[in-house]
Amino acid sequence: MLIAGNWKMYNGPAETAEFCLGLREQELEGVDVVVCPPFVSLAAAVQLLAGTEIAVAAQNVHWDDEGAFTGEVSAGMLRELGVYGTIVGHSERRQYFGETDETVSKRVHAALEAGLFVIACVGETEQERAAGETEAVLRRQLAVLEPDDNLVLAYEPVWAIGTGHTSTPEHAQEASAFIKSQVEAPVIYGGSVKPGNAAELLAQPDVDGALVGGASLELESFTAICRAAIRS
Ligand code: PGA
């Protein structure tokens, strides 16, 4: 089981340090825990979680080693900092920052090549779901990815992200099984995961963990979800 906290654009270095100091005191054996702070807070997280089993990942990565790409960060730079992995292709990147299946593919390949662990996100929008296109969308998003020991896929239906409308466990299971039929990799679920719904989502046979946004920002709710994963 993998529980990853996607902090999005929350938690600067000082808040990150405070969170990580609290997190290192927790007894979290039996679950793989990852925190994904914004770029500016990665160094603080790496430093404060050093010597623990908790991994630190970025939220995005560029495909080139270096170059004139204002605002971007390379896999080599993340590695130099001691960062373990990265999220790629989050729906907010696709929706607001022009991320496409092609750029997702380039980022994933470069990150894996550089030795980073990757959480690649896929998922359909509300409109696509209503039109019965969920599998077609997933098939298209997954067509650019290949299995890799360091690749985990996150099924994040866009209609469930930050909305409080969690997917039913049955739908999460069905979509995760479909994803595995396309790319053989562990699949974690994301979209309004909370301490109250984590156990039933994680109980699904093809759900191998969770990518948690809002509920990962408070130590108490994040560790409650980690504990649900330990019990499942
Ligand atoms: P949420 O976000 O848990 O706040 O819905 C999940 C995500 O975007 O990864």
Short mmCIF file of C-alpha atoms and ligand atoms in Angstrom, two decimals:
data_model
loop_
_atom_site.label_atom_id
_atom_site.label_comp_id
_atom_site.label_asym_id
_atom_site.label_seq_id
_atom_site.Cartn_x
_atom_site.Cartn_y
_atom_site.Cartn_z
CA MET A 1 0.00 0.00 0.00
CA LEU A 2 1.18 3.45 -0.95
CA ILE A 3 -0.22 6.65 0.53
CA ALA A 4 1.00 9.82 -1.15
CA GLY A 5 0.14 13.32 0.01
CA ASN A 6 -0.15 15.82 -2.85
CA TRP A 7 0.21 19.18 -1.17
CA LYS A 8 -0.40 21.16 -4.36
CA MET A 9 0.39 24.86 -3.80
CA TYR A 10 0.21 24.63 -0.02
CA ASN A 11 2.91 24.48 2.67
CA GLY A 12 5.93 26.70 2.23
CA PRO A 13 9.27 25.65 3.79
CA ALA A 14 8.34 26.64 7.35
CA GLU A 15 4.98 24.80 7.33
CA THR A 16 6.66 21.86 5.62
CA ALA A 17 9.30 21.67 8.35
CA GLU A 18 6.63 21.70 11.03
CA PHE A 19 4.59 19.01 9.27
CA CYS A 20 7.61 16.76 8.71
CA LEU A 21 8.75 17.07 12.32
CA GLY A 22 5.32 15.80 13.35
CA LEU A 23 5.25 13.10 10.70
CA ARG A 24 8.56 11.60 11.76
CA GLU A 25 7.17 10.98 15.24
CA GLN A 26 4.38 8.76 13.85
CA GLU A 27 4.43 4.99 13.92
CA LEU A 28 3.72 4.17 10.26
CA GLU A 29 5.23 0.79 9.68
CA GLY A 30 3.50 -1.36 7.07
CA VAL A 31 2.65 1.35 4.54
CA ASP A 32 4.75 3.26 2.00
CA VAL A 33 4.31 6.95 2.73
CA VAL A 34 5.23 9.75 0.32
CA VAL A 35 4.82 13.50 0.70
CA CYS A 36 4.79 15.78 -2.37
CA PRO A 37 5.47 19.38 -1.36
CA PRO A 38 5.81 22.30 -3.77
CA PHE A 39 9.31 22.75 -5.28
CA VAL A 40 10.42 25.41 -2.79
CA SER A 41 9.68 23.10 0.16
CA LEU A 42 11.36 19.96 -1.16
CA ALA A 43 14.73 20.69 0.46
CA ALA A 44 13.14 21.16 3.89
CA ALA A 45 11.17 17.93 3.54
CA VAL A 46 14.19 15.93 2.36
CA GLN A 47 16.25 17.25 5.27
CA LEU A 48 13.64 16.68 7.95
CA LEU A 49 12.62 13.21 6.76
CA ALA A 50 16.20 11.99 6.26
CA GLY A 51 16.76 8.70 8.06
CA THR A 52 13.03 7.80 7.97
CA GLU A 53 11.17 5.51 5.58
CA ILE A 54 9.02 8.42 4.38
CA ALA A 55 9.80 9.47 0.83
CA VAL A 56 9.70 12.94 -0.68
CA ALA A 57 8.44 13.50 -4.23
CA ALA A 58 7.92 16.55 -6.44
CA GLN A 59 4.66 17.45 -8.18
CA ASN A 60 6.10 17.81 -11.67
CA VAL A 61 9.34 17.46 -13.63
CA HIS A 62 10.66 18.60 -17.01
CA TRP A 63 11.92 16.15 -19.64
CA ASP A 64 15.20 17.86 -20.47
CA ASP A 65 18.31 17.82 -18.28
CA GLU A 66 18.67 21.59 -18.46
CA GLY A 67 17.94 24.43 -20.82
CA ALA A 68 16.00 27.59 -21.47
CA PHE A 69 12.72 26.42 -19.90
CA THR A 70 11.68 29.17 -17.53
CA GLY A 71 9.77 27.87 -14.54
CA GLU A 72 10.68 24.21 -15.03
CA VAL A 73 12.81 21.81 -12.96
CA SER A 74 14.69 18.75 -14.25
CA ALA A 75 14.87 15.22 -12.91
CA GLY A 76 18.61 15.61 -12.33
CA MET A 77 18.00 18.66 -10.17
CA LEU A 78 15.45 16.76 -8.11
CA ARG A 79 17.87 13.86 -7.72
CA GLU A 80 20.61 16.24 -6.62
CA LEU A 81 18.32 17.48 -3.87
CA GLY A 82 17.69 13.93 -2.64
CA VAL A 83 14.13 13.78 -3.94
CA TYR A 84 12.88 10.24 -4.49
CA GLY A 85 10.17 10.69 -7.09
CA THR A 86 7.60 12.87 -8.73
CA ILE A 87 3.95 13.13 -9.67
CA VAL A 88 3.39 13.60 -13.41
CA GLY A 89 0.26 14.50 -15.37
CA HIS A 90 -1.95 15.59 -12.51
CA SER A 91 -5.32 16.74 -13.87
CA GLU A 92 -4.66 20.27 -12.61
CA ARG A 93 -1.56 20.35 -14.84
CA ARG A 94 -3.62 19.01 -17.75
CA GLN A 95 -6.50 21.40 -17.08
CA TYR A 96 -4.71 24.67 -16.26
CA PHE A 97 -1.18 24.36 -17.65
CA GLY A 98 -1.57 22.76 -21.05
CA GLU A 99 -0.24 19.32 -20.13
CA THR A 100 -1.02 16.78 -22.84
CA ASP A 101 -0.64 13.02 -23.14
CA GLU A 102 2.49 13.71 -25.15
CA THR A 103 4.14 15.97 -22.55
CA VAL A 104 3.09 13.57 -19.80
CA SER A 105 4.84 10.79 -21.68
CA LYS A 106 8.02 12.85 -22.09
CA ARG A 107 8.07 13.80 -18.42
CA VAL A 108 7.44 10.23 -17.24
CA HIS A 109 10.15 8.78 -19.47
CA ALA A 110 12.74 11.38 -18.45
CA ALA A 111 11.96 10.93 -14.76
CA LEU A 112 12.18 7.14 -14.92
CA GLU A 113 15.38 7.37 -16.94
CA ALA A 114 16.90 9.58 -14.27
CA GLY A 115 16.01 7.04 -11.58
CA LEU A 116 13.03 8.80 -10.09
CA PHE A 117 9.94 6.98 -8.90
CA VAL A 118 6.86 8.25 -10.80
CA ILE A 119 3.19 8.58 -9.91
CA ALA A 120 1.48 9.20 -13.27
CA CYS A 121 -2.09 10.46 -13.03
CA VAL A 122 -4.97 9.55 -15.29
CA GLY A 123 -8.72 10.07 -15.05
CA GLU A 124 -11.81 11.26 -16.85
CA THR A 125 -13.71 14.53 -16.44
CA GLU A 126 -17.35 14.74 -15.38
CA GLN A 127 -18.35 15.43 -18.97
CA GLU A 128 -16.41 12.43 -20.26
CA ARG A 129 -17.92 10.23 -17.60
CA ALA A 130 -21.44 11.42 -18.44
CA ALA A 131 -20.78 10.62 -22.09
CA GLY A 132 -19.71 7.09 -21.14
CA GLU A 133 -16.15 7.76 -22.26
CA THR A 134 -14.26 6.77 -19.11
CA GLU A 135 -12.54 3.72 -20.60
CA ALA A 136 -11.78 5.48 -23.89
CA VAL A 137 -10.15 8.38 -22.03
CA LEU A 138 -8.14 6.08 -19.79
CA ARG A 139 -7.08 4.00 -22.79
CA ARG A 140 -5.84 7.14 -24.57
CA GLN A 141 -4.01 8.51 -21.51
CA LEU A 142 -2.39 5.14 -20.81
CA ALA A 143 -1.36 4.46 -24.39
CA VAL A 144 1.74 6.65 -23.91
CA LEU A 145 2.93 4.76 -20.81
CA GLU A 146 4.73 1.44 -20.38
CA PRO A 147 5.13 -0.65 -17.26
CA ASP A 148 8.22 0.08 -15.20
CA ASP A 149 9.31 -1.05 -11.74
CA ASN A 150 9.34 2.60 -10.67
CA LEU A 151 5.96 3.53 -12.12
CA VAL A 152 2.71 3.76 -10.19
CA LEU A 153 -0.51 4.97 -11.80
CA ALA A 154 -2.98 7.16 -9.98
CA TYR A 155 -6.61 6.91 -11.03
CA GLU A 156 -8.01 10.34 -10.28
CA PRO A 157 -11.44 10.99 -11.74
CA VAL A 158 -11.43 14.76 -12.23
CA TRP A 159 -14.99 15.08 -10.91
CA ALA A 160 -13.84 13.65 -7.57
CA ILE A 161 -10.82 15.92 -7.01
CA GLY A 162 -11.36 18.52 -4.32
CA THR A 163 -15.13 18.18 -4.66
CA GLY A 164 -15.99 15.88 -1.80
CA HIS A 165 -17.65 13.59 -4.37
CA THR A 166 -15.53 10.51 -3.86
CA SER A 167 -15.80 7.71 -6.37
CA THR A 168 -17.73 4.73 -5.10
CA PRO A 169 -15.41 1.89 -4.09
CA GLU A 170 -16.98 -0.17 -6.91
CA HIS A 171 -16.15 2.43 -9.54
CA ALA A 172 -12.60 2.86 -8.17
CA GLN A 173 -12.18 -0.91 -8.36
CA GLU A 174 -13.56 -1.18 -11.85
CA ALA A 175 -11.40 1.67 -13.20
CA SER A 176 -8.27 0.38 -11.42
CA ALA A 177 -8.77 -3.08 -12.90
CA PHE A 178 -9.23 -1.54 -16.34
CA ILE A 179 -6.05 0.54 -15.92
CA LYS A 180 -4.09 -2.59 -14.99
CA SER A 181 -5.41 -4.29 -18.12
CA GLN A 182 -3.76 -1.49 -20.14
CA VAL A 183 -0.53 -0.95 -18.21
CA GLU A 184 0.67 -3.48 -15.69
CA ALA A 185 1.48 -1.31 -12.67
CA PRO A 186 0.14 -0.68 -9.19
CA VAL A 187 -2.84 1.68 -9.19
CA ILE A 188 -3.66 4.13 -6.42
CA TYR A 189 -6.92 6.09 -6.17
CA GLY A 190 -7.20 9.85 -5.76
CA GLY A 191 -10.16 12.19 -5.40
CA SER A 192 -11.57 13.35 -2.06
CA VAL A 193 -9.95 10.55 -0.05
CA LYS A 194 -10.60 11.22 3.64
CA PRO A 195 -10.10 9.27 6.88
CA GLY A 196 -13.80 8.35 6.73
CA ASN A 197 -13.77 6.76 3.27
CA ALA A 198 -10.18 5.51 2.97
CA ALA A 199 -10.76 2.04 4.41
CA GLU A 200 -13.48 1.01 1.95
CA LEU A 201 -11.57 2.38 -1.04
CA LEU A 202 -8.35 0.68 0.02
CA ALA A 203 -10.21 -2.58 0.60
CA GLN A 204 -10.79 -2.94 -3.16
CA PRO A 205 -8.56 -5.66 -4.60
CA ASP A 206 -7.07 -3.51 -7.38
CA VAL A 207 -6.69 -0.31 -5.35
CA ASP A 208 -3.10 -0.30 -4.12
CA GLY A 209 -3.12 2.95 -2.22
CA ALA A 210 -4.24 6.56 -2.37
CA LEU A 211 -3.14 9.93 -3.68
CA VAL A 212 -4.50 12.38 -1.13
CA GLY A 213 -4.88 16.12 -1.70
CA GLY A 214 -6.85 18.17 0.81
CA ALA A 215 -6.75 15.58 3.59
CA SER A 216 -2.95 15.31 3.34
CA LEU A 217 -2.48 18.87 4.59
CA GLU A 218 -3.37 18.08 8.19
CA LEU A 219 -1.09 15.67 10.00
CA GLU A 220 -4.00 14.06 11.81
CA SER A 221 -6.09 13.26 8.74
CA PHE A 222 -3.08 12.22 6.66
CA THR A 223 -1.81 9.80 9.29
CA ALA A 224 -5.35 8.47 9.82
CA ILE A 225 -5.42 7.52 6.12
CA CYS A 226 -1.96 5.94 6.44
CA ARG A 227 -3.26 3.88 9.35
CA ALA A 228 -6.27 2.78 7.35
CA ALA A 229 -3.80 1.52 4.72
CA ILE A 230 -1.82 -0.39 7.36
CA ARG A 231 -5.02 -2.12 8.50
CA SER A 232 -6.23 -2.99 5.00
P1 PGA B 1 -8.27 15.81 -3.16
O1 PGA B 1 -7.10 15.87 -4.27
O2 PGA B 1 -7.90 14.69 -2.23
O3 PGA B 1 -8.21 17.14 -2.48
O4 PGA B 1 -9.54 15.55 -3.88
C1 PGA B 1 -6.53 14.72 -4.80
C2 PGA B 1 -5.50 15.08 -5.82
O5 PGA B 1 -5.70 16.06 -6.55
O6 PGA B 1 -4.45 14.42 -5.93
#
